[in-house]
Amino acid sequence: MRIHEFQARQILAESGIPVPAGGVATTVDDVVKASASVFKSGSSIVVIKAQVHAGGRGKAGFVKVCKNKDEVRSAATFMLSNRMVSPQTPPEGLEVKRILVASGVDIAKEFYVAVLTDRSTRRNVLIASAEGGVDIEHVAATRPEAILRQPLDPGTGLQPFMARDMAFRLGFSGKAVQQATLIFLKLAQTFIDKDATMAEINPLVLTPPSTEFPDGQVVAIDAKFTFDDNAMFRQKQVQEFFDPAEENPAEIRANSFGLSYVALEGSIGCLVNGAGLAMSTMDLVKLHGGDPANFLDVGGSANEEAVTEAFRIILSDRRVQGVLVNIFGGIMPCDRIARAIISSATTVGFRVPLVVRLEGTNVNEARKLLDGARSEIPTMQSATDLTDAAKRIVAAVSS
Ligand code: GDP
Ligand code: MN
């Protein structure tokens, strides 16, 4: 699960990491109003930031540092009337519904820091770089040595000496060393406490020296978290941060029926039971030259209503030019799928080709049901096995 930057900032602030003050607004007027109070509080700059579940905003013009109200108004107008497109968004971009208005900071240097799980070493790792900011992906790709790593023991986690060592390796000096050290420790602890799969601050900035902070202050000005969905039952705050408006509506609908559904870009809708079978079905569709429109695992316990809903979701996707049903009836009886196909045919209608491959529990009853309903489902073909099913649907879609 992902959250917005303003929510991530709240988590950081609650853990004791310095974050500039800010608020969220949804209209141009409210953004301007919010900025007025930030200017009044003594900030000479205000930063206006689109809140969407994707990065790369800076380069796309969706993070603007403003010196006065006019600049704020034009930045907010631009962000609320254009979709944000970056390498991290779908090609059509994302609609901006909320804007973060925060006190801007002067930057002497930008750093990158994150805690995440490294699957190759099966450990969490603290990752940091003295070359943080909007080009971090380029730095990682061209000069991997500029990305520093501190693997974390699963039992003891990030130890203070490791955090301090990282602060020195990044080049912090004087009183900033201790500030950075504490931030790394708090970030690593927050990562564990919140069941995060990634906790990233980019950039973590060092401000120029001031009287209060003669060696500069270390502040987080952007944050990104992802969380383990399986831990949501014990993460009340994170659950409340869930923003359905940022998710694919079909995925949310499927979820509420207990279906695992992931929308993809292709044209062949797939309805399968079991994640493994769903993956192999997608592989076979690809092997025979087709492109799956989705991953859908109806599981073993979905009732007829849920399976009918699954068809409704697949058929409401305008990209779907054909549907492949591949069921190995173990816990899920084939006749339940057959009944759902028939009820979808009458309530929604299969205007596109449908290929059905059924095997396993109650398969004979299922075949009888489908045979009896052929006139209501004229686009239906039966397949003898998986390869036959994949070939048939690819042929039907490309003809
Ligand atoms: P992202 O591009 O989506 O990661 O958005 P960020 O919040 O990281 O902002 C992108 C860049 O904008 C940062 O790397 C900074 O260079 C700049 N920026 C963001 N906030 C401030 C600020 O308060 N002051 C200044 N001077 N620059 C900022
Ligand atoms: Mn950033």
Coordinates of C-alpha atoms and ligand atoms in Angstrom, one line a residue:
M1 CA 0.0 0.0 0.0
R2 CA 1.1 3.5 -0.8
I3 CA 0.4 6.8 0.8
H4 CA 0.7 10.5 0.0
E5 CA 3.7 12.6 0.8
F6 CA 1.8 14.8 3.3
Q7 CA 0.8 11.6 5.2
A8 CA 4.4 10.3 5.0
R9 CA 5.6 13.7 6.4
Q10 CA 3.2 13.2 9.3
I11 CA 4.6 9.8 10.1
L12 CA 8.2 11.2 10.0
A13 CA 7.2 14.2 12.2
E14 CA 5.6 11.9 14.7
S15 CA 8.7 9.9 14.9
G16 CA 10.8 13.0 15.7
I17 CA 12.4 13.6 12.3
P18 CA 12.5 17.4 11.4
V19 CA 10.0 18.2 8.6
P20 CA 8.9 21.7 7.6
A21 CA 5.4 22.6 8.5
G22 CA 2.7 22.3 5.9
G23 CA -0.9 21.8 5.1
V24 CA -3.1 20.3 2.3
A25 CA -5.6 22.2 0.1
T26 CA -7.8 21.2 -2.9
T27 CA -8.6 24.5 -4.6
V28 CA -6.4 27.3 -6.0
D29 CA -7.9 29.8 -3.5
D30 CA -7.3 27.5 -0.6
V31 CA -3.7 26.9 -1.7
V32 CA -3.1 30.7 -1.9
K33 CA -4.8 31.2 1.5
A34 CA -2.6 28.4 3.1
S35 CA 0.5 30.0 1.5
A36 CA -0.4 33.4 3.0
S37 CA -0.2 32.0 6.5
V38 CA 3.1 30.2 5.8
F39 CA 4.6 33.5 4.5
K40 CA 3.2 35.3 7.5
S41 CA 4.9 32.8 9.9
G42 CA 8.2 34.1 8.6
S43 CA 9.1 31.8 5.6
S44 CA 10.5 33.7 2.7
I45 CA 9.7 30.8 0.4
V46 CA 6.7 28.4 0.1
V47 CA 6.8 25.1 -1.7
I48 CA 3.7 24.0 -3.6
K49 CA 3.6 20.2 -4.3
A50 CA 1.2 18.0 -6.1
Q51 CA 0.0 15.0 -4.0
V52 CA -0.2 12.0 -6.2
H53 CA 1.1 8.4 -5.7
A54 CA 4.1 8.9 -8.0
G55 CA 7.5 10.5 -7.9
G56 CA 9.3 12.6 -10.5
R57 CA 7.2 15.6 -9.7
G58 CA 10.0 18.0 -9.5
K59 CA 11.1 17.4 -13.1
A60 CA 7.5 17.4 -14.3
G61 CA 6.9 20.9 -12.9
F62 CA 4.6 19.6 -10.0
V63 CA 6.9 20.9 -7.2
K64 CA 7.3 24.7 -7.3
V65 CA 9.3 26.9 -4.9
C66 CA 7.4 30.2 -4.7
K67 CA 8.5 33.6 -3.4
N68 CA 5.1 35.3 -3.5
K69 CA 1.3 34.8 -3.7
D70 CA 1.3 35.3 -7.5
E71 CA 3.8 32.5 -8.0
V72 CA 1.7 30.3 -5.7
R73 CA -1.5 31.0 -7.6
S74 CA 0.1 30.2 -11.0
A75 CA 1.8 27.0 -9.7
A76 CA -1.5 25.8 -8.1
T77 CA -3.5 26.6 -11.2
F78 CA -1.1 24.7 -13.4
M79 CA -1.1 21.6 -11.1
L80 CA -4.8 21.4 -10.6
S81 CA -5.6 21.8 -14.3
N82 CA -3.0 19.5 -15.8
R83 CA -2.4 15.8 -15.3
M84 CA 1.0 14.9 -14.0
V85 CA 3.1 12.8 -16.3
S86 CA 6.5 11.4 -15.2
P87 CA 8.4 8.2 -15.8
Q88 CA 6.6 6.8 -12.7
T89 CA 3.1 7.5 -13.9
P90 CA 0.9 5.7 -16.6
P91 CA 1.3 7.4 -20.0
E92 CA -1.9 9.4 -19.5
G93 CA -0.6 10.8 -16.2
L94 CA -2.4 11.3 -12.9
E95 CA -5.0 13.8 -12.0
V96 CA -3.9 16.1 -9.1
K97 CA -6.6 16.5 -6.5
R98 CA -4.6 17.7 -3.5
I99 CA -1.7 20.1 -3.1
L100 CA 0.7 20.3 -0.2
V101 CA 1.6 23.8 0.8
A102 CA 4.7 23.8 3.0
S103 CA 7.3 26.1 4.4
G104 CA 10.2 26.1 2.0
V105 CA 13.8 25.6 3.1
D106 CA 17.2 26.9 1.8
I107 CA 19.3 24.0 0.6
A108 CA 23.1 23.7 0.9
K109 CA 23.1 20.0 -0.1
E110 CA 20.6 17.2 -0.9
F111 CA 21.0 13.6 0.3
Y112 CA 19.1 10.4 -0.3
V113 CA 18.3 8.0 2.5
A114 CA 16.0 4.9 2.6
V115 CA 15.3 1.8 4.5
L116 CA 14.0 -1.2 2.5
T117 CA 14.0 -4.9 2.2
D118 CA 16.8 -6.3 0.0
R119 CA 15.4 -9.6 -1.3
S120 CA 18.8 -10.8 -2.6
T121 CA 20.4 -10.7 0.9
R122 CA 17.1 -11.4 2.7
R123 CA 17.7 -8.4 5.0
N124 CA 16.6 -4.9 5.5
V125 CA 19.2 -2.4 4.4
L126 CA 19.9 1.3 5.0
I127 CA 20.7 3.0 1.7
A128 CA 22.1 6.5 1.4
S129 CA 23.8 8.8 -1.0
A130 CA 25.4 12.2 -0.8
E131 CA 24.0 12.8 -4.3
G132 CA 20.3 12.9 -3.4
G133 CA 17.6 14.8 -5.2
V134 CA 15.8 14.4 -8.5
D135 CA 18.6 12.6 -10.3
I136 CA 19.0 9.8 -7.8
E137 CA 17.9 7.1 -10.4
H138 CA 20.5 8.4 -12.8
V139 CA 23.2 8.3 -10.1
A140 CA 22.2 4.7 -9.1
A141 CA 22.3 3.6 -12.8
T142 CA 25.6 5.2 -13.8
R143 CA 27.6 5.3 -10.6
P144 CA 26.4 2.6 -8.2
E145 CA 29.5 3.3 -5.9
A146 CA 27.8 6.6 -5.0
I147 CA 25.0 4.7 -3.3
L148 CA 26.1 3.5 0.2
R149 CA 24.6 0.5 1.9
Q150 CA 24.4 -0.7 5.5
P151 CA 22.8 -4.2 5.8
L152 CA 20.7 -4.6 8.9
D153 CA 20.7 -7.7 11.1
P154 CA 17.1 -8.9 11.5
G155 CA 17.5 -9.2 15.3
T156 CA 19.3 -6.0 16.2
G157 CA 18.5 -3.7 13.3
L158 CA 20.3 -0.4 12.8
Q159 CA 22.8 0.2 15.6
P160 CA 23.8 3.8 16.6
F161 CA 27.4 3.2 15.5
M162 CA 26.3 2.1 12.1
A163 CA 24.1 5.2 11.7
R164 CA 26.9 7.5 12.8
D165 CA 29.3 5.8 10.4
M166 CA 26.8 6.4 7.6
A167 CA 26.6 10.1 8.6
F168 CA 30.4 10.4 8.3
R169 CA 30.6 8.5 5.1
L170 CA 28.0 10.9 3.6
G171 CA 30.3 13.8 4.6
F172 CA 28.2 15.4 7.4
S173 CA 30.3 17.3 9.8
G174 CA 30.1 19.1 13.2
K175 CA 26.7 19.1 14.8
A176 CA 25.0 17.9 11.6
V177 CA 26.5 14.4 12.2
Q178 CA 24.4 13.8 15.3
Q179 CA 21.3 15.2 13.6
A180 CA 21.7 12.9 10.6
T181 CA 22.5 9.9 12.9
L182 CA 19.3 10.4 14.8
I183 CA 17.3 10.7 11.6
F184 CA 18.7 7.4 10.3
L185 CA 17.9 5.6 13.6
K186 CA 14.4 7.0 13.7
L187 CA 13.7 6.2 10.1
A188 CA 14.9 2.6 10.6
Q189 CA 12.7 2.2 13.7
T190 CA 9.7 3.7 11.9
F191 CA 10.2 1.3 9.1
I192 CA 9.8 -1.6 11.6
D193 CA 7.0 0.0 13.7
K194 CA 4.8 0.7 10.7
D195 CA 5.4 -2.6 8.8
A196 CA 6.8 -0.6 5.9
T197 CA 8.3 -2.2 2.9
M198 CA 10.1 1.0 2.0
A199 CA 10.7 4.2 3.9
E200 CA 12.5 6.9 1.8
I201 CA 13.5 10.5 2.3
N202 CA 14.7 12.1 -0.9
P203 CA 15.9 14.7 -0.5
L204 CA 17.1 14.8 3.1
V205 CA 18.6 18.3 3.0
L206 CA 21.4 20.2 4.9
T207 CA 20.5 23.8 5.2
P208 CA 23.1 26.6 5.1
P209 CA 24.6 27.6 8.4
S210 CA 22.5 29.8 10.6
T211 CA 22.9 31.2 14.1
E212 CA 20.7 28.5 15.6
F213 CA 22.4 25.8 13.5
P214 CA 26.0 26.9 12.8
D215 CA 26.7 23.6 11.0
G216 CA 23.4 23.6 9.2
Q217 CA 20.2 21.8 10.0
V218 CA 19.3 18.4 8.6
V219 CA 15.6 18.3 7.4
A220 CA 13.4 15.9 5.5
I221 CA 11.6 17.7 2.6
D222 CA 10.1 14.7 0.7
A223 CA 9.1 11.3 1.9
K224 CA 7.7 8.2 0.4
F225 CA 6.5 5.0 2.2
T226 CA 5.1 1.7 1.0
F227 CA 3.6 -0.8 3.4
D228 CA 3.1 -4.5 3.7
D229 CA -0.6 -5.1 2.8
N230 CA -0.6 -8.2 5.0
A231 CA 0.1 -6.1 8.1
M232 CA -2.7 -3.6 7.6
F233 CA -4.8 -5.4 10.3
R234 CA -2.4 -4.0 13.0
Q235 CA -1.7 -0.6 11.4
K236 CA -4.7 1.5 12.1
Q237 CA -3.1 4.8 11.2
V238 CA -1.8 3.5 7.9
Q239 CA -5.2 2.0 7.1
E240 CA -6.7 5.4 7.6
F241 CA -4.3 6.9 5.1
F242 CA -5.6 4.6 2.4
D243 CA -6.8 6.9 -0.5
P244 CA -9.2 5.0 -2.8
A245 CA -9.1 7.8 -5.3
E246 CA -5.5 7.0 -6.1
E247 CA -6.1 3.3 -6.8
N248 CA -7.5 1.6 -9.8
P249 CA -11.4 1.5 -9.2
A250 CA -11.7 -2.0 -10.7
E251 CA -9.0 -3.3 -8.3
I252 CA -10.9 -1.8 -5.3
R253 CA -14.2 -3.3 -6.5
A254 CA -12.6 -6.7 -7.0
N255 CA -11.0 -6.4 -3.6
S256 CA -14.3 -5.9 -1.9
F257 CA -15.5 -9.2 -3.3
G258 CA -12.4 -11.0 -2.1
L259 CA -10.9 -11.3 -5.6
S260 CA -7.2 -10.7 -6.4
Y261 CA -7.3 -8.5 -9.5
V262 CA -4.5 -6.5 -11.1
A263 CA -5.3 -4.5 -14.2
L264 CA -2.7 -4.8 -17.0
E265 CA -2.4 -3.2 -20.5
G266 CA -3.4 -6.1 -22.9
S267 CA -6.6 -7.2 -24.6
I268 CA -7.3 -10.7 -23.2
G269 CA -9.3 -10.8 -20.0
C270 CA -8.4 -13.8 -17.8
L271 CA -10.5 -15.4 -15.2
V272 CA -8.5 -18.1 -13.3
N273 CA -8.5 -19.8 -9.9
G274 CA -5.2 -19.9 -8.1
A275 CA -2.4 -17.5 -8.3
G276 CA 0.0 -20.0 -9.8
L277 CA -2.5 -21.1 -12.5
A278 CA -3.2 -17.4 -13.2
M279 CA 0.5 -16.7 -13.8
S280 CA 0.9 -19.7 -16.1
T281 CA -2.2 -18.8 -18.0
M282 CA -0.8 -15.3 -18.6
D283 CA 2.5 -16.9 -19.7
L284 CA 0.7 -19.1 -22.1
V285 CA -1.3 -16.2 -23.5
K286 CA 2.0 -14.3 -24.1
L287 CA 3.7 -17.4 -25.5
H288 CA 1.0 -17.7 -28.2
G289 CA 1.2 -14.0 -29.1
G290 CA -1.6 -12.5 -27.0
D291 CA -1.5 -9.9 -24.2
P292 CA -3.4 -10.3 -20.9
A293 CA -5.6 -7.5 -19.8
N294 CA -5.5 -8.5 -16.2
F295 CA -4.4 -10.9 -13.6
L296 CA -7.4 -12.3 -11.8
D297 CA -7.4 -15.1 -9.2
V298 CA -11.0 -15.9 -8.0
G299 CA -9.5 -18.2 -5.4
G300 CA -11.2 -21.3 -4.1
S301 CA -14.0 -19.9 -1.9
A302 CA -15.6 -17.2 -4.1
N303 CA -19.3 -17.6 -4.4
E304 CA -21.3 -17.3 -7.6
E305 CA -22.0 -13.6 -7.0
A306 CA -18.3 -12.9 -6.6
V307 CA -17.4 -14.8 -9.8
T308 CA -20.2 -13.0 -11.7
E309 CA -18.7 -9.7 -10.3
A310 CA -15.3 -10.9 -11.7
F311 CA -16.8 -11.2 -15.2
R312 CA -18.5 -7.8 -14.8
I313 CA -15.1 -6.2 -13.9
I314 CA -13.4 -7.9 -16.9
L315 CA -16.1 -7.1 -19.3
S316 CA -16.3 -3.4 -18.3
D317 CA -12.7 -2.9 -19.3
R318 CA -12.9 -1.3 -22.7
R319 CA -9.6 -2.8 -23.7
V320 CA -10.9 -6.4 -23.4
Q321 CA -11.4 -8.0 -26.8
G322 CA -11.8 -11.6 -25.5
V323 CA -12.1 -13.5 -22.3
L324 CA -10.2 -16.7 -21.3
V325 CA -11.6 -18.8 -18.4
N326 CA -9.2 -21.3 -17.1
I327 CA -10.4 -23.2 -14.0
F328 CA -8.9 -26.2 -12.4
G329 CA -11.7 -27.2 -10.0
G330 CA -10.1 -28.2 -6.7
I331 CA -11.8 -26.3 -4.0
M332 CA -13.7 -24.2 -6.5
P333 CA -16.3 -26.5 -8.2
C334 CA -16.5 -26.0 -11.9
D335 CA -20.3 -25.8 -11.9
R336 CA -20.1 -22.6 -9.8
I337 CA -18.0 -21.1 -12.6
A338 CA -20.5 -22.3 -15.2
R339 CA -23.4 -20.8 -13.4
A340 CA -21.5 -17.5 -13.1
I341 CA -20.7 -17.6 -16.8
I342 CA -24.4 -18.1 -17.6
S343 CA -25.6 -15.4 -15.2
S344 CA -23.0 -12.9 -16.6
A345 CA -24.1 -13.8 -20.1
T346 CA -27.7 -12.8 -19.2
T347 CA -27.0 -9.8 -17.0
V348 CA -23.9 -8.3 -18.7
G349 CA -23.5 -10.2 -22.0
F350 CA -20.4 -11.5 -23.7
R351 CA -20.1 -9.4 -26.8
V352 CA -16.5 -10.6 -27.1
P353 CA -15.2 -14.1 -27.8
L354 CA -15.1 -16.4 -24.7
V355 CA -12.9 -19.5 -24.4
V356 CA -13.6 -21.8 -21.5
R357 CA -11.3 -24.5 -20.2
L358 CA -12.7 -26.3 -17.2
E359 CA -11.2 -29.4 -15.4
G360 CA -11.7 -31.0 -12.0
T361 CA -14.5 -31.0 -9.4
N362 CA -18.0 -31.2 -10.9
V363 CA -16.7 -30.7 -14.4
N364 CA -19.4 -32.9 -16.0
E365 CA -22.2 -30.9 -14.4
A366 CA -20.5 -27.7 -15.5
R367 CA -20.2 -28.9 -19.1
K368 CA -23.9 -29.9 -19.2
L369 CA -24.9 -26.4 -17.8
L370 CA -22.8 -24.6 -20.4
D371 CA -24.0 -26.9 -23.3
G372 CA -27.6 -26.1 -22.3
A373 CA -26.9 -22.3 -22.4
R374 CA -25.0 -22.2 -25.7
S375 CA -27.7 -20.2 -27.4
E376 CA -27.4 -17.5 -24.8
I377 CA -23.6 -17.4 -25.1
P378 CA -23.0 -17.5 -28.9
T379 CA -19.3 -16.3 -28.6
M380 CA -18.3 -19.2 -26.4
Q381 CA -15.9 -21.9 -27.4
S382 CA -14.7 -24.8 -25.2
A383 CA -11.0 -25.7 -25.0
T384 CA -9.5 -29.1 -24.3
D385 CA -6.4 -28.0 -22.5
L386 CA -4.4 -25.0 -21.5
T387 CA -2.4 -24.6 -24.7
D388 CA -5.6 -25.1 -26.8
A389 CA -7.3 -22.5 -24.7
A390 CA -4.5 -19.9 -25.1
K391 CA -4.3 -20.6 -28.9
R392 CA -8.1 -20.2 -29.3
I393 CA -8.4 -17.0 -27.5
V394 CA -5.4 -15.4 -29.2
A395 CA -6.8 -16.5 -32.6
A396 CA -10.3 -15.2 -31.7
V397 CA -9.0 -11.8 -30.6
S398 CA -6.7 -11.2 -33.6
S399 CA -9.2 -12.3 -36.2
Ligands
GDP1 P1 9.9 14.7 -6.4 O1 10.5 15.2 -7.6 O2 8.5 14.1 -6.7 O3 10.8 13.7 -5.7 O4 9.7 15.9 -5.4 P2 10.6 16.5 -4.2 O5 9.8 16.9 -3.1 O6 11.8 15.7 -3.9 O7 11.1 17.9 -4.9 C1 12.0 17.9 -6.0 C2 13.1 18.9 -5.8 O8 12.5 20.2 -5.6 C3 14.0 18.7 -4.6 O9 15.0 17.8 -4.9 C4 14.5 20.1 -4.4 O10 15.6 20.4 -5.2 C5 13.3 21.0 -4.8 N1 12.6 21.4 -3.6 C6 11.6 20.8 -2.9 N2 11.3 21.5 -1.8 C7 12.1 22.5 -1.7 C8 12.3 23.6 -0.7 O11 11.6 23.7 0.3 N3 13.3 24.5 -1.0 C9 14.1 24.4 -2.1 N4 15.0 25.3 -2.2 N5 13.9 23.4 -3.0 C10 13.0 22.5 -2.8
MN2 MN 11.7 13.5 -3.9

